[in-house]
XYZ file of C-alpha atoms in Angstrom:
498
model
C 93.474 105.675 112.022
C 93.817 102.008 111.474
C 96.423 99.502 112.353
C 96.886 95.723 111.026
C 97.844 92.935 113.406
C 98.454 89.176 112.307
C 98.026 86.526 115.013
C 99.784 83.163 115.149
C 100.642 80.191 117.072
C 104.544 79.463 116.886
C 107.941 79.924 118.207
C 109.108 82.953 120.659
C 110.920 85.698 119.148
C 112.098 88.995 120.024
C 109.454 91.531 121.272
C 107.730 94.213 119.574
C 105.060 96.428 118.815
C 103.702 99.830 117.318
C 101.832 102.517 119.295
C 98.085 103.509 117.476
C 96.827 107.577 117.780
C 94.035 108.880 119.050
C 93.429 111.267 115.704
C 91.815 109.325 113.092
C 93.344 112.309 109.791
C 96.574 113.452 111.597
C 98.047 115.878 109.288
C 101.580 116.948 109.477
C 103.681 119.485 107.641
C 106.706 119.192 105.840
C 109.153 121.761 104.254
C 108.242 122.440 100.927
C 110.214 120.339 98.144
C 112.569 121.625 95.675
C 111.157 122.221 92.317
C 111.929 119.864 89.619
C 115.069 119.912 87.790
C 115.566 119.206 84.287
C 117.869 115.951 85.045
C 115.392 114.375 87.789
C 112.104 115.741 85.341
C 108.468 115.768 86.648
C 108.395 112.962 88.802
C 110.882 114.240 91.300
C 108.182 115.931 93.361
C 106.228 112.695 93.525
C 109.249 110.162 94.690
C 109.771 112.682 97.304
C 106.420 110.587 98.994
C 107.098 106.452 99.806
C 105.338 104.501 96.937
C 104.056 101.451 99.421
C 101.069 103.061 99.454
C 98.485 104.772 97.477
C 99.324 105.911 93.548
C 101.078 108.184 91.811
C 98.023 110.468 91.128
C 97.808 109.911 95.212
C 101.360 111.106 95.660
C 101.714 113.762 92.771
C 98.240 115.478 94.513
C 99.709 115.454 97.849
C 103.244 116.970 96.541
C 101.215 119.894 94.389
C 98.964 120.556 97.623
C 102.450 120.623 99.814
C 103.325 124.520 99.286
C 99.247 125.351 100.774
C 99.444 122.924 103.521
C 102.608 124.027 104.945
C 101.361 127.263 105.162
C 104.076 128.472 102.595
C 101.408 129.380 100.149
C 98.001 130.588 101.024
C 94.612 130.655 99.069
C 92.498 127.555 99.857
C 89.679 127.109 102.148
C 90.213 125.841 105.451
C 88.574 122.312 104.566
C 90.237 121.809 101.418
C 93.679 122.293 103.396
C 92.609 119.563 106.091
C 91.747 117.239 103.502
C 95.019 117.313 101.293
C 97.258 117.920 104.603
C 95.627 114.530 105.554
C 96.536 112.574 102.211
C 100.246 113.182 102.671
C 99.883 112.019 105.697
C 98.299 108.904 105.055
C 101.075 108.342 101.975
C 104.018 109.475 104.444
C 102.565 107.142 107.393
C 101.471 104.140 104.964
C 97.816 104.575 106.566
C 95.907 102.593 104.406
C 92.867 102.849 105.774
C 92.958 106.509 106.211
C 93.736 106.760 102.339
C 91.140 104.896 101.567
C 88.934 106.781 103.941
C 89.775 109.830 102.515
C 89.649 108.800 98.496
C 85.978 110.003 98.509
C 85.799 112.990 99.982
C 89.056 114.307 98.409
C 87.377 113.246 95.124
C 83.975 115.085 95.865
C 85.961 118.402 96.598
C 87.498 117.690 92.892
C 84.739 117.246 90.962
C 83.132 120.172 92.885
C 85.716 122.345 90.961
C 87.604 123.491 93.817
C 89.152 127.305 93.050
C 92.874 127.520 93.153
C 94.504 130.637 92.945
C 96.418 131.627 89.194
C 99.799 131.046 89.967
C 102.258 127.838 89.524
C 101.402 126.242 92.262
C 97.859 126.955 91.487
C 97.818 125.721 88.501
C 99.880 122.424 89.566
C 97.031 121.888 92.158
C 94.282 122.412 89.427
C 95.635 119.480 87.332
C 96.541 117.095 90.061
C 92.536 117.654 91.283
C 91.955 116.900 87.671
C 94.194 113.687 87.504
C 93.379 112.572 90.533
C 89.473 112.662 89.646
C 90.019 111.053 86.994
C 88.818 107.556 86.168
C 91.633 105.011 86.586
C 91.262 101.120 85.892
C 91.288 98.384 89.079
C 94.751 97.164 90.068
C 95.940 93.877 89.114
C 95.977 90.933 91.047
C 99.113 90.454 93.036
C 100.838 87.787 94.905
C 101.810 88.600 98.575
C 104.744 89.875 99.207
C 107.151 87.703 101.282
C 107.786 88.808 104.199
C 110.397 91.309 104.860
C 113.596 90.787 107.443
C 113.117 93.340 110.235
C 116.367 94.342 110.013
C 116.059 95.545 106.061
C 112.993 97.828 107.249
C 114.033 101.576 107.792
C 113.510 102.648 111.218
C 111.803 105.487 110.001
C 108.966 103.275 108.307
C 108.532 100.635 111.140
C 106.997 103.689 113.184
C 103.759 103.139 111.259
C 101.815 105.387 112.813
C 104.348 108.339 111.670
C 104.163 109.939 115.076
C 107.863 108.552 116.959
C 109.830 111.179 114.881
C 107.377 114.190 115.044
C 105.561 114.065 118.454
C 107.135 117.262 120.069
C 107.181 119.342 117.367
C 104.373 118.204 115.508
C 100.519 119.081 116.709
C 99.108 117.302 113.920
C 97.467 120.270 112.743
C 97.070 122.669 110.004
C 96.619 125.921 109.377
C 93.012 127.152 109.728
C 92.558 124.603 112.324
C 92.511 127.000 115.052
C 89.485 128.672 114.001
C 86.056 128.812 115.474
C 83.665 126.518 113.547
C 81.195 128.288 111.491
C 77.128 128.574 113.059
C 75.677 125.040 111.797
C 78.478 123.209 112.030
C 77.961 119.166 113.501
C 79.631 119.687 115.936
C 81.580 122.735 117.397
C 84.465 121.244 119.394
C 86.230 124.361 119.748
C 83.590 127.119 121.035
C 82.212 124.176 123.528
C 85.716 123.702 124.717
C 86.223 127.387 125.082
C 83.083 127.689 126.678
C 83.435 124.958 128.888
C 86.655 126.520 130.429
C 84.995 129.967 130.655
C 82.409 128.991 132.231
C 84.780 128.062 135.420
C 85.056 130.385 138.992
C 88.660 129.643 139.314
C 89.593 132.004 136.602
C 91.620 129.977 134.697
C 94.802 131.020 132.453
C 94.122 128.824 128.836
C 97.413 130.905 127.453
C 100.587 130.954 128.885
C 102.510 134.276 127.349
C 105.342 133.543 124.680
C 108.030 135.354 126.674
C 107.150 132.614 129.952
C 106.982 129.633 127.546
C 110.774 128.859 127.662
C 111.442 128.968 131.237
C 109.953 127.799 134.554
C 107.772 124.290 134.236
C 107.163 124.507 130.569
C 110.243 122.889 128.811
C 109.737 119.828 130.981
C 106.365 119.044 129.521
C 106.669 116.631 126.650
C 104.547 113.899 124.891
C 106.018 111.012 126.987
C 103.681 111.969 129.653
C 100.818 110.257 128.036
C 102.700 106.905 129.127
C 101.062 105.127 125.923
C 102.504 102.091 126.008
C 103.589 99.831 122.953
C 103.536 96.717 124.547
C 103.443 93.020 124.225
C 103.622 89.773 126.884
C 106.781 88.708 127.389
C 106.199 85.155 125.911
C 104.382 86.608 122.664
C 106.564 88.321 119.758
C 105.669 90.789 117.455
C 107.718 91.565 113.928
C 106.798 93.444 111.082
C 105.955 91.821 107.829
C 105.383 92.389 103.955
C 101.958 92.523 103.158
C 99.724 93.491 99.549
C 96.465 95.135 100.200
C 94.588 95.871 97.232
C 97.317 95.496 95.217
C 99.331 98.051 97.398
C 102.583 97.285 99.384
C 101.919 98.085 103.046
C 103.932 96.697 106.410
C 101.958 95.007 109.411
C 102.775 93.749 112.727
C 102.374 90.220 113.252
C 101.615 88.736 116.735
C 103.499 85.057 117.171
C 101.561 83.312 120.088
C 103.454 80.142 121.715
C 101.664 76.728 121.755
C 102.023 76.858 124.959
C 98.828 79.621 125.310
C 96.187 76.949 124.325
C 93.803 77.238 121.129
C 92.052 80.238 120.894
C 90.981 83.429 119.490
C 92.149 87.474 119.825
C 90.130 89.214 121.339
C 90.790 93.014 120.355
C 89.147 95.228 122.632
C 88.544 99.121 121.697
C 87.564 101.561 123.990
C 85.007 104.230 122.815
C 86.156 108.039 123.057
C 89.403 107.363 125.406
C 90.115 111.132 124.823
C 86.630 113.156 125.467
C 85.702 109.910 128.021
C 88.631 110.803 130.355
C 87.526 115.209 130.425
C 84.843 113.941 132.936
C 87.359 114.169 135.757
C 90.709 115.327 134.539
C 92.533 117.028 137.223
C 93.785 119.987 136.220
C 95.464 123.118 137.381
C 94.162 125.947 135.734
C 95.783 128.696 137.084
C 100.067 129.350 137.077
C 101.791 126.448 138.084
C 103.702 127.337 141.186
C 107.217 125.366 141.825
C 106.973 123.709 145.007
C 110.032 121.574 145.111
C 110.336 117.973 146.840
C 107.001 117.172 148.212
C 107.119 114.335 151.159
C 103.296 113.126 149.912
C 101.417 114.312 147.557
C 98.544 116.522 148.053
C 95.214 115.647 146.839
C 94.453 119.366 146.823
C 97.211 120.418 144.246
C 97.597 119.400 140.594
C 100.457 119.816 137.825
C 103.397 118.182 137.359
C 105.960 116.185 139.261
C 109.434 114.343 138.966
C 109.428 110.731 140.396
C 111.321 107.907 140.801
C 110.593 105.576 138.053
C 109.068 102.519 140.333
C 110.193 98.884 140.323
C 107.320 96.852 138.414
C 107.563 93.276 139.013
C 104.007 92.275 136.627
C 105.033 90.536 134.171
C 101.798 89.942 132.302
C 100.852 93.506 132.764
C 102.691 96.753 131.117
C 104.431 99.238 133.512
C 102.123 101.705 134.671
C 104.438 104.685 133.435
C 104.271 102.615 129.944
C 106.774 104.347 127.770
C 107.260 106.706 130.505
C 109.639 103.874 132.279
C 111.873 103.563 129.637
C 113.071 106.844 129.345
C 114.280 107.518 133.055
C 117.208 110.275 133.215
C 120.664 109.838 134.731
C 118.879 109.271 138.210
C 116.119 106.819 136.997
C 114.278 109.655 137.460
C 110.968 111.180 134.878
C 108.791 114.158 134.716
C 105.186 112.698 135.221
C 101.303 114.453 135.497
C 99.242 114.452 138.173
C 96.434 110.984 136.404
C 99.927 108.968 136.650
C 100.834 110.052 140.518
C 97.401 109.516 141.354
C 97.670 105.994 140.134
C 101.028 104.563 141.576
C 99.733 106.031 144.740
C 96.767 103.760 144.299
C 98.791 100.824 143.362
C 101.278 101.168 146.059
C 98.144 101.512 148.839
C 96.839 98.569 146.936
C 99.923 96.564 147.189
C 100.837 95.729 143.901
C 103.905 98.167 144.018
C 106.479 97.626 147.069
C 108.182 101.092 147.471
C 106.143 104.282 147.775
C 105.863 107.011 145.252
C 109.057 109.749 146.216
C 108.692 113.038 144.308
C 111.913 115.033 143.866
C 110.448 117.894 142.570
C 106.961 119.176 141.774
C 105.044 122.454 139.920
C 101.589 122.901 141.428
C 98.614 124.894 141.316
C 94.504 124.317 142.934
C 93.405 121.205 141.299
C 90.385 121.243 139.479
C 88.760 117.827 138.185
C 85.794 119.230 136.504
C 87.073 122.034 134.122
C 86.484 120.160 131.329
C 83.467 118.672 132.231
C 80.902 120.489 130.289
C 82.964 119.788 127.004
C 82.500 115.849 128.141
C 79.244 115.694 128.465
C 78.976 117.688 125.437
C 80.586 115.445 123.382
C 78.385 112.549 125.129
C 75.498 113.403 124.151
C 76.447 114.534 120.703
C 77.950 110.986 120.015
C 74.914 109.192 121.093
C 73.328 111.154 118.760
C 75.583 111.396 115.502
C 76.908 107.461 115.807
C 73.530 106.279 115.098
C 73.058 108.511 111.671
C 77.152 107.355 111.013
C 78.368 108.886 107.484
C 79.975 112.258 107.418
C 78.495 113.818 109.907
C 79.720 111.407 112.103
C 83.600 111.348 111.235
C 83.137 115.544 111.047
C 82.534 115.264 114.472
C 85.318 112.753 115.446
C 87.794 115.113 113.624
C 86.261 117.989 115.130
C 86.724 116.879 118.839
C 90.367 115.531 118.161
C 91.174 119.032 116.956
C 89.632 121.257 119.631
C 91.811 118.916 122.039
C 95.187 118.835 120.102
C 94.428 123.077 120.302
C 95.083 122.735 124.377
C 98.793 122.342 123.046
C 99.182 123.629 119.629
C 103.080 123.661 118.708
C 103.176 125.841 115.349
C 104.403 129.491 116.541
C 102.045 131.412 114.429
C 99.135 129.321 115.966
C 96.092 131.574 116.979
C 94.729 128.792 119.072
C 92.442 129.676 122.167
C 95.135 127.826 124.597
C 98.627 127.031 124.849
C 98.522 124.975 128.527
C 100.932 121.591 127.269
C 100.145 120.410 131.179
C 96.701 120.072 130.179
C 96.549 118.324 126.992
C 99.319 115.250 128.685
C 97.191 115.372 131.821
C 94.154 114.340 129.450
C 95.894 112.285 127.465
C 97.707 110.592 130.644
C 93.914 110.362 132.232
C 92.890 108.279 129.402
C 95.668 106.052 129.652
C 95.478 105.655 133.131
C 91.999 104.601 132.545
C 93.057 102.609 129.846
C 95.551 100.413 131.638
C 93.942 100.022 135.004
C 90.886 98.012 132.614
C 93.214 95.892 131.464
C 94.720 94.999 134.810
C 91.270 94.458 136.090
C 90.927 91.578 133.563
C 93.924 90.408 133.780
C 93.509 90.437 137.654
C 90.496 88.177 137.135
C 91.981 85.816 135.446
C 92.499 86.781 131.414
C 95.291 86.721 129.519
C 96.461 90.153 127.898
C 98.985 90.376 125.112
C 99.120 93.372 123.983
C 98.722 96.723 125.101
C 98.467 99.624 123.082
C 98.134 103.421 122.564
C 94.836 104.645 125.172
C 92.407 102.389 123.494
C 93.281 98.979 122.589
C 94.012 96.006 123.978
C 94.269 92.222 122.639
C 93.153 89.221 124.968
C 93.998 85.626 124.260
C 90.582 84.381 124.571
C 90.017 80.159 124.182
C 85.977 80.922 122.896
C 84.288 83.979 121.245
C 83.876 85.490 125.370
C 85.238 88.832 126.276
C 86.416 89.445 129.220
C 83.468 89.948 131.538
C 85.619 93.098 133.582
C 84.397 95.212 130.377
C 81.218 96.736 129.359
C 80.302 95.969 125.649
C 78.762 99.003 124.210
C 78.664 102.192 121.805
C 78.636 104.430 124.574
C 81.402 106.297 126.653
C 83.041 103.766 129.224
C 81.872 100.668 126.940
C 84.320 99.431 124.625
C 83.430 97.240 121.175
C 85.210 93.601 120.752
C 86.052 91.992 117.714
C 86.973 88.341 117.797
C 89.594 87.118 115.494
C 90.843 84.213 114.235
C 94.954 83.440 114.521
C 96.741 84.675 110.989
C 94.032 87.341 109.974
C 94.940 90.934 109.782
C 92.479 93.073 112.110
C 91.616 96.696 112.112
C 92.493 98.436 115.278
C 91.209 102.274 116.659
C 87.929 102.358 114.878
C 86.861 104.477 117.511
């Protein structure tokens, strides 16, 4: 998935900025549309999709493919699901990058002459393939559009990456998804995830039972754990603004950076495989989490989940560590937190950069285990050091792979078949990588570089007065390495390539 950010030197204005995700095709389902009436005719089904992005063959396919990627209608192969679950996606999120990334292989499957089954919808899906395979003539040149006031943008659409109103009861995947990959296959995620947790003494329990899923620690797991942060320096402003990109209509974030910062460049750094990267050394509980109450330190020894205090953060040129996490405090300033994010205030406080020590109210806990995932990690490590060299499909097969097997720790459709259901384990990844994530940044910034902006688990932007990166990262294609990208002020930049 790709984000755009504009850079320039100017006035202060109010804050803001848009989280990225780690999964590059994040499909999502919607309830099936109403058929076509006779007053609204037959392009009812296709205004039901935004038109800032993509065309109408673009948004009549992904409206005829609707009834088979809900899972209302069956009858396609598993593939052909993923790929046309993904294109509404991209339409619904304005991902224009990921449209564009998936143009080609959606038209491949097309002129392959996929088989739809003889029924209306089938036969809507047959034509749309046709259409949308179809030659169709270069778009116009188009003036740039002006740019928009902030307050005339829906606050549905200024969540660009589509995620803010679907994270907890959305997995981003489809149908099919949950199944083992077929012998041959680039890379198979799934069975070396399964494997990788079999293979551990501790016995662990990768399915909590439906009838123990509503009580106990379970409800207070949610997505804010991750403690992404969407965040920007204080003295820099980010808006959203207008844009045309190949002739198409899309919204950006723009960065504003005072005067007062010197010349200089953006540095956009991008960490390699956040996600897989932080499975080295994840802890974990992987039996039942036990509830043992108020805790008066917390012990190494134990892993799960615990309710904090959200601590005072007095950094100003840093992000608070709880990112998002610190924003959404309950009643008592209080949030639900995983074991990556205790582990880190403790460091900070022992450290000194935080004044008060971490209190825990309340706590679930089971045997911590840092190496459960481990053999999936290295796994994955050696398979990318392999397949990013070739690039091309096999490549991206295996990106979308690996973000599957891992969204499958905490797959949220009922009628799932997925190998786990353990929510505590997915956040405690995803809050691992973030953890990593942030205490990078706050090693550069530490040393002496300026950070303004702090996003999702994998990218961060440096205000940098030469084409230097910080010298706290490694540069690399590897695991622990991260690519930079220097850019000048008032071009649009691409951001997760990784």
């Amino acid at each position: 998935m790709v984000a755009y950010i504009v850079v320039h030197a100017g006035p202060v204005l109010q804050s803001r900025v848009t989280r990225a995700r780690f999964l590059d095709n994040t499909p999502s389902t919607s309830p099936t549309p109403a058929a076509p009436t006779a007053a609204t005719g037959e392009n009812a089904a296709v205004e039901a999709l935004p038109d800032t992005v993509g065309t109408a063959a673009d948004r009549e396919l992904a409206d005829a493919a609707l009834p088979f990627t809900s899972g209302a209608v069956k009858g396609l192969p598993a593939e052909a699901t993923r790929l046309l679950a993904a294109l509404r996606t991209a339409l619904t999120d304005a991902h224009v990058k990921d449209l564009d990334d998936l143009h080609a292989p959606v038209k491949e499957m097309a002129a392959a002459g996929l088989q739809t089954p003889d029924t209306a919808e089938g036969r809507r899906l047959a034509a749309a393939l046709h259409d949308f395979n179809a030659p169709t003539p270069a778009p116009a040149p188009t003036q740039a559009a002006a740019p928009a006031p902030a307050a005339a943008m829906p606050a549905a659409e200024d969540a660009e990456d589509g995620d803010e109103g679907r994270r907890d009861d959305d997995d981003g995947l489809v149908p099919g998804d949950e199944q083992e990959e077929p012998e041959g296959a680039v890379f198979p995620a799934l069975r070396i995830l399964k494997e990788s947790v079999a293979r551990s003494k501790m016995n662990p329990i990768p399915v909590i039972r439906t009838e123990d899923r509503e009580a106990g620690p379970w409800p207070l797991v949610s997505e804010d754990m991750d403690g992404e942060p969407g965040w920007v320096h204080p003295d820099v402003t980010s808006t959203r603004v207008a844009h045309e990109r190949n002739g198409k209509r899309v919204r950006r974030d723009q960065l504003d950076v005072p005067t007062s910062f010197g010349d200089g460049l953006m540095c956009l750094i991008d960490r390699n495989g956040s996600f897989p990267s932080a499975c080295s050394a994840v802890p974990l509980a992987p039996n039942k989490l036990l509830h043992t109450g108020p805790l008066d330190v917390f012990d190494k020894s134990q892993a799960g989940i615990y309710q904090i205090t959200v601590p005072a953060w007095n950094h100003p040129d840093m992000p608070h560590p709880l990112g998002r996490l610190a924003e959404r405090p309950d009643e008592q300033g209080r949030v639900w937190v995983t074991t990556p994010h205790i582990k880190m205030l403790e460091r900070l406080h022992r450290d000194g950069h935080l004044t008060e020590p971490v209190v825990i109210h309340d706590s679930w806990t089971g045997k911590a285990n840092e190496s459960l995932f481990k053999p999936f990690y290295q796994a994955t490590k050696d398979a990318r050091a392999e397949l990013i060299q070739a690039g091309g499909e096999p490549y991206k097969k295996y990106k979308t792979r690996l973000s599957i097997a891992l969204r499958l720790l905490w797959p949220k459709r009922p009628e799932s078949r997925s190998p786990f259901w353990r929510p505590d384990w997915r956040m405690s990844m995803v809050a691992e990588a973030f953890v990593r994530h942030w205490f990078s940044a706050f090693k550069a910034v530490q040393a002496g570089h300026t950070l303004i902006a702090l996003r999702n688990v994998d990218a961060a932007i440096f205000w940098t007065p030469d084409e230097t990166a910080p010298d706290t990262y490694r540069l690399g294609t590897g695991f622990g390495e991260v690519k930079a990208k220097f850019i000048q002020p008032g071009t649009f930049i691409p951001e997760g390539d990784d």
